[in-house]
Amino acid sequence: MWIQAWNYLLNHPDKILGWTLQHLYIILVANVAAAIIGILIGIYISGKGREHIAETVIYFASIMMTIPSLALYGILMGILSLLSLPSIGFLPVVIALTLYGLLPIIRNTYAAIREVDPAMIEAGRGMGMSEKQILTKVKLPLAVPIIMAGLRQAVVMNIGIAAIGSYIGAGGLGQPIFRGIANYRTDLILIGAICVSLLSIIVDMIMGRLEWLTTPKGVRIRRNQ
Amino acid sequence: MIKLEHVRKIFTDGTEAVKDLSLEIGEGEFCVFLGPSGCGKTTSMKMINRLIPMTSGKIYIQGVDTMKLNVNELRRGIGYAIQNIGLFPHLTVEQNIATVPMLKNWSRAKQRSRAEELLDLVGMDPGIFIDRYPSELSGGQQQRIGVARSLGADPPILLMDEPFGAIDPITRVNLQDEFLKIQAKIKKTIAFVTHDINEAIKMGDKIVLMKDGELVQYSDPSSLLYTPKNEFVRNFVGADRVLKSLRLHKAKDVMQKPPLLVQIGEAPSRIKERMEKNMLKWAMLVDENEHFLGWITPDDLKESKRIKDIIKPPTVTATLGTPLNEALSMMFNSVIGTLAVLDDKKRLAGVLSFQHMRDVLGQYMDDSKTDTGGIQG
């Protein structure tokens, strides 16, 4: 079985590369969308006097996470077909992954901004920074590494969930797995599984590096002490 | 100049934090807002730069109604330093100090030269510190940067909210001394909040003592100590207010002329004679340039040695600017119980004794006759 998988790899590198790229493309689109929406929501709900909204938003984002991916795909297929949009393939999978990715991103953005030392905010305000300047010059630079950690969590989690998306025709590395299951081709299952796992590990490492790079130098020094 | 007119603050929960406060802080004056916690001192200060909006009343800065200005422009024109410092950890020392210049769109070069200038002012070497991050500095250094930052765009007015409150006592004293020196140079109009009476007496030209949102006494530190307006002030300044008042006086204000000066060439027998004549148990030895060489006591003269051989170099001496609280503690360390005061060229300028200090301070105590001496409490 391992030898067969190895042979498949040698004979069809183009196919494997194709699935991987498809997989990455889905992840990229979904997580860019999740990042934009999640960070904006996170910034919004971290505003003064919005604690209740924050609680509600994070509650719903957590519920979203508890819905099994296949069920969510099903629900989305129903909604999309009502709107006469493509109900299988790329679109429902990207929407589902975006929804899954929101929670860690919203939660981290919210927590990071709320945790900025109030003394810094008071100092900034007292020196004449506008609320927008406090956000862009103080809160966000300090929050970025924590937001990045949330994004990393979302991306790695979504790489796994995206594999299931192949079931409804989105392509990607789930494809050899499902085809293998249907045809008793363990070599295909193995190829798919190993590739998804490797992808997760590599992307996680890259995101970890990114997290470090976006940490302001002055903050990094503090952590090392 | 800062002027408060009938300023009131009622918080949304109904507490009246400041009740009808009117006062004026003169140009270049160091005004300390003092009082127990919850007295409204911090609220009063924060209404000046509108960090807390006032409920009614008017505040004028250099004659301009603060409500008529854009709030951010107003704050950029007022230096602000707080207890927790609030340095930005992701920015370098330079960027921290130049926060307000940056907000005012100064050029990068001008921001850097201003940061260098201010680092010099607070006694930190720009060559070493300008590109460091706050996390690389000690607490005292961070607070210095906090003070430098509040002076960023050279505002005429400074608001300081217990800026030395969170620092260890030794560093705090150093920072206080240094800040007084800085203030002597820059002469800003300062509103400084503290709950520490000693800090208030040491730092302030004027003290605003508040209680329950009301101004109780607004006066210079010596009036607060010597003529407390009522029982609350008396209790707040404490039974040791005479001791506290010591730091308000400098050695040069109280010292006497040295009663018995002795030159190095004088014969021991003659010195002995002069001591007996003056009924003194000591004489002060000086050289031809009036430099103080030490004390001579009758014991030293017993074994008819030459004066040169019995010189004991003075261990403790005060300078003209030594505050009396320090001078007093030096006296306890001096064998003679009397302290020599030297001028900046190390020449003998005068002498301080317990008895004389008592006499001088007694003059200030207007109510000393009615006071039962602090036993009442």
Tab-separated table of C-alpha atoms in Angstrom, chain A residues 16-180:
chain	number	residue	atom	x	y	z
A	16	ILE	CA	-1.213	15.979	-6.629
A	17	LEU	CA	0.125	19.459	-7.297
A	18	GLY	CA	-3.217	20.387	-8.874
A	19	TRP	CA	-5.194	19.212	-5.827
A	20	THR	CA	-2.793	21.004	-3.491
A	21	LEU	CA	-3.101	24.273	-5.396
A	22	GLN	CA	-6.873	23.938	-5.468
A	23	HIS	CA	-6.824	23.327	-1.754
A	24	LEU	CA	-4.603	26.316	-1.099
A	25	TYR	CA	-6.760	28.530	-3.286
A	26	ILE	CA	-9.905	27.665	-1.305
A	27	ILE	CA	-8.047	28.304	1.955
A	28	LEU	CA	-6.632	31.562	0.713
A	29	VAL	CA	-9.964	32.992	-0.457
A	30	ALA	CA	-11.857	31.837	2.624
A	31	ASN	CA	-9.286	33.061	5.141
A	32	VAL	CA	-8.675	36.404	3.497
A	33	ALA	CA	-12.434	36.912	3.662
A	34	ALA	CA	-12.541	35.676	7.270
A	35	ALA	CA	-9.622	37.916	8.217
A	36	ILE	CA	-11.159	41.040	6.726
A	37	ILE	CA	-14.602	40.407	8.187
A	38	GLY	CA	-13.292	39.054	11.484
A	39	ILE	CA	-10.825	41.861	12.157
A	40	LEU	CA	-13.405	44.517	11.285
A	41	ILE	CA	-15.986	42.886	13.559
A	42	GLY	CA	-13.353	42.449	16.271
A	43	ILE	CA	-12.389	46.125	16.130
A	44	TYR	CA	-16.020	47.172	16.125
A	45	ILE	CA	-17.076	45.101	19.128
A	46	SER	CA	-14.014	46.149	21.142
A	47	GLY	CA	-15.307	49.721	21.150
A	48	LYS	CA	-16.397	51.351	24.376
A	49	GLY	CA	-19.869	50.378	25.546
A	50	ARG	CA	-20.188	47.471	23.093
A	51	GLU	CA	-19.507	44.702	25.597
A	52	HIS	CA	-22.993	43.238	25.105
A	53	ILE	CA	-22.680	43.182	21.344
A	54	ALA	CA	-19.288	41.546	21.759
A	55	GLU	CA	-20.703	38.850	23.974
A	56	THR	CA	-23.476	38.075	21.490
A	57	VAL	CA	-21.184	38.077	18.455
A	58	ILE	CA	-18.643	35.781	20.079
A	59	TYR	CA	-21.452	33.523	21.285
A	60	PHE	CA	-22.798	33.105	17.760
A	61	ALA	CA	-19.330	32.621	16.316
A	62	SER	CA	-18.761	29.854	18.879
A	63	ILE	CA	-22.052	28.174	17.933
A	64	MET	CA	-20.954	28.266	14.314
A	65	MET	CA	-17.897	26.233	15.288
A	66	THR	CA	-20.021	23.511	16.827
A	67	ILE	CA	-21.926	22.813	13.600
A	68	PRO	CA	-20.341	19.801	11.870
A	69	SER	CA	-18.908	20.778	8.520
A	70	LEU	CA	-21.042	18.407	6.488
A	71	ALA	CA	-24.179	19.790	8.131
A	72	LEU	CA	-23.054	23.346	7.444
A	73	TYR	CA	-22.378	22.481	3.789
A	74	GLY	CA	-25.902	21.075	3.626
A	75	ILE	CA	-27.461	24.171	5.146
A	76	LEU	CA	-25.496	26.429	2.815
A	77	MET	CA	-26.537	24.363	-0.218
A	78	GLY	CA	-30.142	24.953	0.762
A	79	ILE	CA	-29.685	28.691	1.216
A	80	LEU	CA	-27.626	29.148	-1.936
A	81	SER	CA	-30.094	27.297	-4.119
A	82	LEU	CA	-32.878	29.529	-2.794
A	83	LEU	CA	-30.802	32.512	-3.945
A	84	SER	CA	-30.194	30.762	-7.274
A	85	LEU	CA	-26.451	30.700	-6.634
A	86	PRO	CA	-24.208	27.695	-7.321
A	87	SER	CA	-25.044	25.372	-4.435
A	88	ILE	CA	-22.238	22.880	-4.862
A	89	GLY	CA	-18.505	23.226	-5.392
A	90	PHE	CA	-16.327	26.196	-4.583
A	91	LEU	CA	-18.862	28.744	-3.269
A	92	PRO	CA	-20.516	26.869	-0.362
A	93	VAL	CA	-17.126	25.543	0.795
A	94	VAL	CA	-15.529	28.995	0.796
A	95	ILE	CA	-18.513	30.429	2.677
A	96	ALA	CA	-18.389	27.634	5.251
A	97	LEU	CA	-14.653	28.033	5.796
A	98	THR	CA	-15.057	31.791	6.131
A	99	LEU	CA	-17.665	31.249	8.841
A	100	TYR	CA	-15.468	28.722	10.653
A	101	GLY	CA	-12.478	31.035	10.479
A	102	LEU	CA	-14.328	33.963	12.039
A	103	LEU	CA	-14.343	32.820	15.661
A	104	PRO	CA	-10.592	32.656	16.351
A	105	ILE	CA	-10.033	35.872	14.451
A	106	ILE	CA	-12.843	37.850	16.101
A	107	ARG	CA	-12.015	36.474	19.526
A	108	ASN	CA	-8.303	37.285	19.283
A	109	THR	CA	-8.837	40.731	17.778
A	110	TYR	CA	-11.311	41.581	20.511
A	111	ALA	CA	-9.146	40.255	23.340
A	112	ALA	CA	-5.960	41.853	21.989
A	113	ILE	CA	-7.517	45.289	21.722
A	114	ARG	CA	-9.251	45.069	25.083
A	115	GLU	CA	-6.058	43.981	26.777
A	116	VAL	CA	-4.010	47.013	25.760
A	117	ASP	CA	-2.847	48.673	28.993
A	118	PRO	CA	-5.389	51.406	29.878
A	119	ALA	CA	-2.490	53.631	30.978
A	120	MET	CA	-1.250	53.712	27.376
A	121	ILE	CA	-4.659	54.649	26.092
A	122	GLU	CA	-5.022	57.342	28.726
A	123	ALA	CA	-1.566	58.685	27.908
A	124	GLY	CA	-2.396	58.728	24.213
A	125	ARG	CA	-5.712	60.448	24.740
A	126	GLY	CA	-4.182	62.906	27.199
A	127	MET	CA	-1.569	63.873	24.636
A	128	GLY	CA	-4.210	64.640	22.061
A	129	MET	CA	-4.540	61.489	19.982
A	130	SER	CA	-7.928	61.113	18.331
A	131	GLU	CA	-9.778	57.840	18.930
A	132	LYS	CA	-8.752	56.772	15.432
A	133	GLN	CA	-5.096	57.543	16.143
A	134	ILE	CA	-5.290	55.606	19.412
A	135	LEU	CA	-6.586	52.648	17.406
A	136	THR	CA	-4.077	52.828	14.562
A	137	LYS	CA	-0.987	53.991	16.459
A	138	VAL	CA	-1.400	52.225	19.791
A	139	LYS	CA	-4.023	49.489	19.918
A	140	LEU	CA	-3.575	47.810	16.539
A	141	PRO	CA	0.242	47.640	16.459
A	142	LEU	CA	0.098	45.946	19.843
A	143	ALA	CA	-2.788	43.680	18.796
A	144	VAL	CA	-1.360	42.509	15.450
A	145	PRO	CA	0.666	39.540	16.750
A	146	ILE	CA	-2.336	38.227	18.698
A	147	ILE	CA	-4.626	38.727	15.700
A	148	MET	CA	-2.054	36.834	13.629
A	149	ALA	CA	-2.174	33.981	16.127
A	150	GLY	CA	-5.952	33.818	15.646
A	151	LEU	CA	-5.558	33.832	11.891
A	152	ARG	CA	-3.009	31.030	12.139
A	153	GLN	CA	-5.424	28.956	14.161
A	154	ALA	CA	-8.188	29.611	11.608
A	155	VAL	CA	-6.034	28.694	8.612
A	156	VAL	CA	-4.700	25.460	10.068
A	157	MET	CA	-8.153	24.379	11.201
A	158	ASN	CA	-9.635	25.200	7.784
A	159	ILE	CA	-7.056	23.148	5.907
A	160	GLY	CA	-8.599	20.084	7.536
A	161	ILE	CA	-12.193	21.150	7.043
A	162	ALA	CA	-11.566	22.060	3.396
A	163	ALA	CA	-10.662	18.452	2.699
A	164	ILE	CA	-14.263	17.521	3.473
A	165	GLY	CA	-15.340	20.161	0.948
A	166	SER	CA	-14.234	17.843	-1.828
A	167	TYR	CA	-17.324	15.796	-0.948
A	168	ILE	CA	-19.500	18.514	-2.424
A	169	GLY	CA	-17.294	19.044	-5.408
A	170	ALA	CA	-14.928	21.824	-4.393
A	171	GLY	CA	-11.833	19.857	-5.358
A	172	GLY	CA	-8.649	19.979	-3.347
A	173	LEU	CA	-6.793	17.317	-1.405
A	174	GLY	CA	-10.023	15.740	-0.146
A	175	GLN	CA	-10.568	14.438	-3.635
A	176	PRO	CA	-8.028	11.562	-3.580
A	177	ILE	CA	-9.268	10.641	-0.087
A	178	PHE	CA	-12.944	10.360	-1.078
A	179	ARG	CA	-12.097	8.706	-4.387
A	180	GLY	CA	-9.921	6.236	-2.513
